[in-house]
Amino acid sequence: MTDVAGTYRFRLSVTDQRGLPGCVAAEREVVAHPEPALRIELAWMAPSDVDPSDGNGPDLDLHFLHPFANGEYFDDPFDTFWANNNPDWGSLGSQVDNPNLSDSTDGSAPEILTLIAPEQGTRYCVGVNYWTDHDLGPAHATVRIFFYGVLAFAVADVELVKHDLWRVTCFTWPSEQIALSTIDGELDITPDYQHPRWFQP
């Protein structure tokens, strides 16, 4: 195991008691990726979805904003979401400072965002949009944030309805203090959110 990303070549040679080769040397090349500094998970379920594995569940989406988005969700390229799942942030052409998102359209698996090397001193924001409910009604969302594999923030079973936009939290890297975003003590949820360039079914 290595803490440094890169391509490694391993070679194994076997010799007998006389020091003669016992077989052809074996080689294997391995591409290593260190534990991401940041991992964000969004999981959800709808009480009325009797078969979450049938591919027809409600669709919630994780959003991860760079400060250049100026708080605007669905910004391209500074909001990471299903239509912009691996933007080129930080150093151009480098993958270690680019977020990567795996999308889920029905809740049968969580959406997971990873970022190997967040930019120092950068304020990131996390949000959830209830894209469409497929006539299944409210869904309960859970967001968990990990720093270097350690749980740093979690909020569970937040009820959302179709087209809600939930602004979950903002934090400055590498600060480990993450607070839930609220307005007057209530969750920061905008009902019936519609972006002018992104029609939500």
PDB file of C-alpha atoms in Angstrom:
ATOM      1  CA  MET A   1       0.000   0.000   0.000  1.00  0.00           C
ATOM      2  CA  THR A   2       1.219   3.514  -0.795  1.00  0.00           C
ATOM      3  CA  ASP A   3       0.219   7.028   0.222  1.00  0.00           C
ATOM      4  CA  VAL A   4       1.603   8.496  -3.003  1.00  0.00           C
ATOM      5  CA  ALA A   5      -0.374   8.381  -6.246  1.00  0.00           C
ATOM      6  CA  GLY A   6       1.382   6.986  -9.269  1.00  0.00           C
ATOM      7  CA  THR A   7       2.062   3.973 -11.466  1.00  0.00           C
ATOM      8  CA  TYR A   8       4.086   1.191  -9.832  1.00  0.00           C
ATOM      9  CA  ARG A   9       5.675  -1.868 -11.466  1.00  0.00           C
ATOM     10  CA  PHE A  10       6.165  -4.989  -9.341  1.00  0.00           C
ATOM     11  CA  ARG A  11       8.501  -7.805 -10.414  1.00  0.00           C
ATOM     12  CA  LEU A  12       8.773 -11.256  -8.852  1.00  0.00           C
ATOM     13  CA  SER A  13      11.660 -13.609  -9.627  1.00  0.00           C
ATOM     14  CA  VAL A  14      11.974 -17.113  -8.159  1.00  0.00           C
ATOM     15  CA  THR A  15      15.222 -19.052  -7.872  1.00  0.00           C
ATOM     16  CA  ASP A  16      15.969 -22.561  -6.688  1.00  0.00           C
ATOM     17  CA  GLN A  17      18.531 -23.664  -4.087  1.00  0.00           C
ATOM     18  CA  ARG A  18      21.337 -23.347  -6.651  1.00  0.00           C
ATOM     19  CA  GLY A  19      20.365 -19.771  -7.491  1.00  0.00           C
ATOM     20  CA  LEU A  20      18.976 -20.676 -10.882  1.00  0.00           C
ATOM     21  CA  PRO A  21      15.721 -19.147 -12.103  1.00  0.00           C
ATOM     22  CA  GLY A  22      12.772 -21.406 -11.348  1.00  0.00           C
ATOM     23  CA  CYS A  23      10.423 -19.760 -13.869  1.00  0.00           C
ATOM     24  CA  VAL A  24       9.964 -16.672 -15.982  1.00  0.00           C
ATOM     25  CA  ALA A  25       9.826 -13.511 -13.885  1.00  0.00           C
ATOM     26  CA  ALA A  26       6.313 -12.144 -13.394  1.00  0.00           C
ATOM     27  CA  GLU A  27       5.543  -8.433 -13.679  1.00  0.00           C
ATOM     28  CA  ARG A  28       2.458  -6.447 -12.775  1.00  0.00           C
ATOM     29  CA  GLU A  29       1.766  -2.717 -13.185  1.00  0.00           C
ATOM     30  CA  VAL A  30      -0.522  -1.067 -10.639  1.00  0.00           C
ATOM     31  CA  VAL A  31      -1.978   2.448 -10.661  1.00  0.00           C
ATOM     32  CA  ALA A  32      -2.309   3.649  -7.063  1.00  0.00           C
ATOM     33  CA  HIS A  33      -4.670   6.333  -5.793  1.00  0.00           C
ATOM     34  CA  PRO A  34      -4.366   7.571  -2.203  1.00  0.00           C
ATOM     35  CA  GLU A  35      -7.397   7.875   0.089  1.00  0.00           C
ATOM     36  CA  PRO A  36      -9.303  10.966  -1.074  1.00  0.00           C
ATOM     37  CA  ALA A  37      -9.058  13.897   1.300  1.00  0.00           C
ATOM     38  CA  LEU A  38     -12.767  14.563   0.833  1.00  0.00           C
ATOM     39  CA  ARG A  39     -15.663  12.162   0.307  1.00  0.00           C
ATOM     40  CA  ILE A  40     -19.334  13.176   0.307  1.00  0.00           C
ATOM     41  CA  GLU A  41     -22.221  10.710   0.231  1.00  0.00           C
ATOM     42  CA  LEU A  42     -25.894  11.327  -0.521  1.00  0.00           C
ATOM     43  CA  ALA A  43     -28.313   8.492   0.183  1.00  0.00           C
ATOM     44  CA  TRP A  44     -32.094   8.595   0.139  1.00  0.00           C
ATOM     45  CA  MET A  45     -35.263   6.563   0.289  1.00  0.00           C
ATOM     46  CA  ALA A  46     -38.954   7.223  -0.280  1.00  0.00           C
ATOM     47  CA  PRO A  47     -41.391   5.582   2.155  1.00  0.00           C
ATOM     48  CA  SER A  48     -43.810   4.926  -0.712  1.00  0.00           C
ATOM     49  CA  ASP A  49     -41.175   3.219  -2.893  1.00  0.00           C
ATOM     50  CA  VAL A  50     -42.036  -0.436  -2.240  1.00  0.00           C
ATOM     51  CA  ASP A  51     -39.244  -1.752  -4.501  1.00  0.00           C
ATOM     52  CA  PRO A  52     -36.131   0.470  -4.392  1.00  0.00           C
ATOM     53  CA  SER A  53     -34.308  -1.918  -6.742  1.00  0.00           C
ATOM     54  CA  ASP A  54     -36.717  -1.614  -9.690  1.00  0.00           C
ATOM     55  CA  GLY A  55     -34.988   1.448 -11.211  1.00  0.00           C
ATOM     56  CA  ASN A  56     -38.027   3.703 -10.843  1.00  0.00           C
ATOM     57  CA  GLY A  57     -37.282   5.434  -7.562  1.00  0.00           C
ATOM     58  CA  PRO A  58     -37.145   9.173  -6.882  1.00  0.00           C
ATOM     59  CA  ASP A  59     -34.133  11.052  -8.225  1.00  0.00           C
ATOM     60  CA  LEU A  60     -32.190  13.296  -5.831  1.00  0.00           C
ATOM     61  CA  ASP A  61     -28.927  14.923  -6.862  1.00  0.00           C
ATOM     62  CA  LEU A  62     -25.806  15.913  -4.963  1.00  0.00           C
ATOM     63  CA  HIS A  63     -24.306  19.324  -5.786  1.00  0.00           C
ATOM     64  CA  PHE A  64     -20.793  20.480  -4.853  1.00  0.00           C
ATOM     65  CA  LEU A  65     -19.994  24.139  -5.502  1.00  0.00           C
ATOM     66  CA  HIS A  66     -16.653  25.854  -6.008  1.00  0.00           C
ATOM     67  CA  PRO A  67     -16.631  29.487  -4.770  1.00  0.00           C
ATOM     68  CA  PHE A  68     -16.432  30.673  -8.390  1.00  0.00           C
ATOM     69  CA  ALA A  69     -20.054  29.493  -8.746  1.00  0.00           C
ATOM     70  CA  ASN A  70     -21.021  32.393  -6.439  1.00  0.00           C
ATOM     71  CA  GLY A  71     -23.650  30.200  -4.819  1.00  0.00           C
ATOM     72  CA  GLU A  72     -25.396  29.477  -8.125  1.00  0.00           C
ATOM     73  CA  TYR A  73     -26.510  25.897  -8.457  1.00  0.00           C
ATOM     74  CA  PHE A  74     -26.261  24.221 -11.904  1.00  0.00           C
ATOM     75  CA  ASP A  75     -23.304  26.500 -12.727  1.00  0.00           C
ATOM     76  CA  ASP A  76     -21.045  24.966 -15.381  1.00  0.00           C
ATOM     77  CA  PRO A  77     -18.170  24.428 -14.681  1.00  0.00           C
ATOM     78  CA  PHE A  78     -18.234  25.382 -10.988  1.00  0.00           C
ATOM     79  CA  ASP A  79     -21.056  23.184  -9.707  1.00  0.00           C
ATOM     80  CA  THR A  80     -20.298  19.477  -9.722  1.00  0.00           C
ATOM     81  CA  PHE A  81     -23.535  17.567 -10.367  1.00  0.00           C
ATOM     82  CA  TRP A  82     -24.853  14.839 -12.682  1.00  0.00           C
ATOM     83  CA  ALA A  83     -24.343  16.878 -15.869  1.00  0.00           C
ATOM     84  CA  ASN A  84     -20.883  18.119 -14.813  1.00  0.00           C
ATOM     85  CA  ASN A  85     -19.519  15.184 -12.855  1.00  0.00           C
ATOM     86  CA  ASN A  86     -15.756  15.686 -13.325  1.00  0.00           C
ATOM     87  CA  PRO A  87     -14.966  19.385 -13.921  1.00  0.00           C
ATOM     88  CA  ASP A  88     -11.416  20.667 -14.325  1.00  0.00           C
ATOM     89  CA  TRP A  89     -10.817  22.785 -11.221  1.00  0.00           C
ATOM     90  CA  GLY A  90      -7.539  23.933  -9.667  1.00  0.00           C
ATOM     91  CA  SER A  91      -4.483  23.206 -11.828  1.00  0.00           C
ATOM     92  CA  LEU A  92      -5.602  22.663 -15.414  1.00  0.00           C
ATOM     93  CA  GLY A  93      -5.138  19.082 -16.551  1.00  0.00           C
ATOM     94  CA  SER A  94      -4.488  17.728 -13.055  1.00  0.00           C
ATOM     95  CA  GLN A  95      -6.984  15.182 -11.734  1.00  0.00           C
ATOM     96  CA  VAL A  96      -6.046  15.313  -8.037  1.00  0.00           C
ATOM     97  CA  ASP A  97      -7.765  18.682  -7.461  1.00  0.00           C
ATOM     98  CA  ASN A  98     -10.837  17.846  -9.541  1.00  0.00           C
ATOM     99  CA  PRO A  99     -14.009  16.512  -7.901  1.00  0.00           C
ATOM    100  CA  ASN A 100     -15.465  13.292  -9.268  1.00  0.00           C
ATOM    101  CA  LEU A 101     -19.133  12.363  -8.829  1.00  0.00           C
ATOM    102  CA  SER A 102     -20.857   9.028  -9.317  1.00  0.00           C
ATOM    103  CA  ASP A 103     -24.524   9.631 -10.115  1.00  0.00           C
ATOM    104  CA  SER A 104     -27.543   7.603  -9.027  1.00  0.00           C
ATOM    105  CA  THR A 105     -30.947   8.192 -10.607  1.00  0.00           C
ATOM    106  CA  ASP A 106     -33.214   6.161  -8.332  1.00  0.00           C
ATOM    107  CA  GLY A 107     -31.689   5.892  -4.863  1.00  0.00           C
ATOM    108  CA  SER A 108     -30.773   2.228  -5.219  1.00  0.00           C
ATOM    109  CA  ALA A 109     -27.162   3.335  -4.592  1.00  0.00           C
ATOM    110  CA  PRO A 110     -25.818   6.514  -3.008  1.00  0.00           C
ATOM    111  CA  GLU A 111     -24.286   9.364  -4.965  1.00  0.00           C
ATOM    112  CA  ILE A 112     -20.619   9.694  -4.012  1.00  0.00           C
ATOM    113  CA  LEU A 113     -18.295  12.638  -4.622  1.00  0.00           C
ATOM    114  CA  THR A 114     -14.551  12.349  -4.045  1.00  0.00           C
ATOM    115  CA  LEU A 115     -11.792  14.940  -4.187  1.00  0.00           C
ATOM    116  CA  ILE A 116      -8.222  13.740  -3.672  1.00  0.00           C
ATOM    117  CA  ALA A 117      -6.635  17.134  -2.998  1.00  0.00           C
ATOM    118  CA  PRO A 118      -8.999  20.048  -2.242  1.00  0.00           C
ATOM    119  CA  GLU A 119      -7.639  23.551  -2.815  1.00  0.00           C
ATOM    120  CA  GLN A 120      -6.238  25.145   0.339  1.00  0.00           C
ATOM    121  CA  GLY A 121      -8.310  27.991   1.727  1.00  0.00           C
ATOM    122  CA  THR A 122     -11.200  27.273  -0.642  1.00  0.00           C
ATOM    123  CA  ARG A 123     -14.795  27.496   0.557  1.00  0.00           C
ATOM    124  CA  TYR A 124     -16.918  24.671  -0.836  1.00  0.00           C
ATOM    125  CA  CYS A 125     -20.700  24.294  -0.541  1.00  0.00           C
ATOM    126  CA  VAL A 126     -22.810  21.142  -0.577  1.00  0.00           C
ATOM    127  CA  GLY A 127     -26.426  20.958  -1.692  1.00  0.00           C
ATOM    128  CA  VAL A 128     -29.142  18.481  -2.609  1.00  0.00           C
ATOM    129  CA  ASN A 129     -31.785  18.938  -5.292  1.00  0.00           C
ATOM    130  CA  TYR A 130     -34.885  16.748  -5.514  1.00  0.00           C
ATOM    131  CA  TRP A 131     -34.905  16.485  -9.296  1.00  0.00           C
ATOM    132  CA  THR A 132     -38.061  14.403  -9.794  1.00  0.00           C
ATOM    133  CA  ASP A 133     -40.163  12.065  -7.660  1.00  0.00           C
ATOM    134  CA  HIS A 134     -41.637   9.695 -10.287  1.00  0.00           C
ATOM    135  CA  ASP A 135     -44.932  10.149  -8.426  1.00  0.00           C
ATOM    136  CA  LEU A 136     -43.495   8.625  -5.247  1.00  0.00           C
ATOM    137  CA  GLY A 137     -43.822  11.695  -3.064  1.00  0.00           C
ATOM    138  CA  PRO A 138     -41.446  12.786  -0.290  1.00  0.00           C
ATOM    139  CA  ALA A 139     -37.989  11.256   0.140  1.00  0.00           C
ATOM    140  CA  HIS A 140     -35.708  11.167   3.165  1.00  0.00           C
ATOM    141  CA  ALA A 141     -32.137  12.286   2.423  1.00  0.00           C
ATOM    142  CA  THR A 142     -28.939  11.589   4.353  1.00  0.00           C
ATOM    143  CA  VAL A 143     -25.654  13.430   3.727  1.00  0.00           C
ATOM    144  CA  ARG A 144     -22.316  12.328   5.162  1.00  0.00           C
ATOM    145  CA  ILE A 145     -18.948  14.083   4.722  1.00  0.00           C
ATOM    146  CA  PHE A 146     -15.606  12.384   5.382  1.00  0.00           C
ATOM    147  CA  PHE A 147     -12.163  13.952   5.768  1.00  0.00           C
ATOM    148  CA  TYR A 148      -9.398  11.433   5.032  1.00  0.00           C
ATOM    149  CA  GLY A 149     -11.843   8.588   5.673  1.00  0.00           C
ATOM    150  CA  VAL A 150     -13.056   9.966   9.032  1.00  0.00           C
ATOM    151  CA  LEU A 151     -16.684  11.068   9.385  1.00  0.00           C
ATOM    152  CA  ALA A 152     -16.710  14.853   9.895  1.00  0.00           C
ATOM    153  CA  PHE A 153     -20.378  15.700   9.297  1.00  0.00           C
ATOM    154  CA  ALA A 154     -23.669  13.833   9.024  1.00  0.00           C
ATOM    155  CA  VAL A 155     -27.327  14.762   8.832  1.00  0.00           C
ATOM    156  CA  ALA A 156     -29.930  12.049   8.355  1.00  0.00           C
ATOM    157  CA  ASP A 157     -33.533  11.600   7.254  1.00  0.00           C
ATOM    158  CA  VAL A 158     -34.237  15.125   6.020  1.00  0.00           C
ATOM    159  CA  GLU A 159     -37.609  15.069   4.301  1.00  0.00           C
ATOM    160  CA  LEU A 160     -37.629  16.657   0.861  1.00  0.00           C
ATOM    161  CA  VAL A 161     -40.336  16.937  -1.773  1.00  0.00           C
ATOM    162  CA  LYS A 162     -40.123  17.260  -5.534  1.00  0.00           C
ATOM    163  CA  HIS A 163     -38.012  20.236  -6.716  1.00  0.00           C
ATOM    164  CA  ASP A 164     -36.730  21.178  -3.247  1.00  0.00           C
ATOM    165  CA  LEU A 165     -33.227  22.649  -3.192  1.00  0.00           C
ATOM    166  CA  TRP A 166     -31.528  21.983   0.138  1.00  0.00           C
ATOM    167  CA  ARG A 167     -28.385  24.003   0.872  1.00  0.00           C
ATOM    168  CA  VAL A 168     -26.752  21.566   3.287  1.00  0.00           C
ATOM    169  CA  THR A 169     -23.510  23.209   4.384  1.00  0.00           C
ATOM    170  CA  CYS A 170     -20.453  25.247   3.391  1.00  0.00           C
ATOM    171  CA  PHE A 171     -16.930  24.807   4.732  1.00  0.00           C
ATOM    172  CA  THR A 172     -13.438  26.135   4.063  1.00  0.00           C
ATOM    173  CA  TRP A 173     -10.744  23.559   3.408  1.00  0.00           C
ATOM    174  CA  PRO A 174      -8.921  22.357   5.496  1.00  0.00           C
ATOM    175  CA  SER A 175     -11.140  23.489   8.394  1.00  0.00           C
ATOM    176  CA  GLU A 176     -12.725  20.498  10.085  1.00  0.00           C
ATOM    177  CA  GLN A 177     -15.594  22.523  11.529  1.00  0.00           C
ATOM    178  CA  ILE A 178     -18.704  21.953   9.447  1.00  0.00           C
ATOM    179  CA  ALA A 179     -22.060  23.362  10.496  1.00  0.00           C
ATOM    180  CA  LEU A 180     -25.502  22.677   9.108  1.00  0.00           C
ATOM    181  CA  SER A 181     -26.782  25.626   7.044  1.00  0.00           C
ATOM    182  CA  THR A 182     -29.917  27.124   8.575  1.00  0.00           C
ATOM    183  CA  ILE A 183     -32.129  30.191   8.260  1.00  0.00           C
ATOM    184  CA  ASP A 184     -33.764  31.318  11.506  1.00  0.00           C
ATOM    185  CA  GLY A 185     -33.033  27.901  12.976  1.00  0.00           C
ATOM    186  CA  GLU A 186     -34.661  25.995  10.099  1.00  0.00           C
ATOM    187  CA  LEU A 187     -33.012  23.987   7.339  1.00  0.00           C
ATOM    188  CA  ASP A 188     -32.107  26.103   4.303  1.00  0.00           C
ATOM    189  CA  ILE A 189     -34.543  24.577   1.806  1.00  0.00           C
ATOM    190  CA  THR A 190     -35.963  26.426  -1.201  1.00  0.00           C
ATOM    191  CA  PRO A 191     -39.254  24.816  -2.295  1.00  0.00           C
ATOM    192  CA  ASP A 192     -40.150  24.386  -5.963  1.00  0.00           C
ATOM    193  CA  TYR A 193     -36.684  25.459  -7.132  1.00  0.00           C
ATOM    194  CA  GLN A 194     -36.455  25.893 -10.902  1.00  0.00           C
ATOM    195  CA  HIS A 195     -33.261  26.997 -12.607  1.00  0.00           C
ATOM    196  CA  PRO A 196     -33.994  28.989 -15.785  1.00  0.00           C
ATOM    197  CA  ARG A 197     -31.678  26.810 -17.912  1.00  0.00           C
ATOM    198  CA  TRP A 198     -32.495  23.408 -16.389  1.00  0.00           C
ATOM    199  CA  PHE A 199     -36.071  22.183 -16.693  1.00  0.00           C
ATOM    200  CA  GLN A 200     -36.963  19.754 -13.928  1.00  0.00           C
ATOM    201  CA  PRO A 201     -39.615  17.168 -14.861  1.00  0.00           C
TER     202      PRO A 201
END
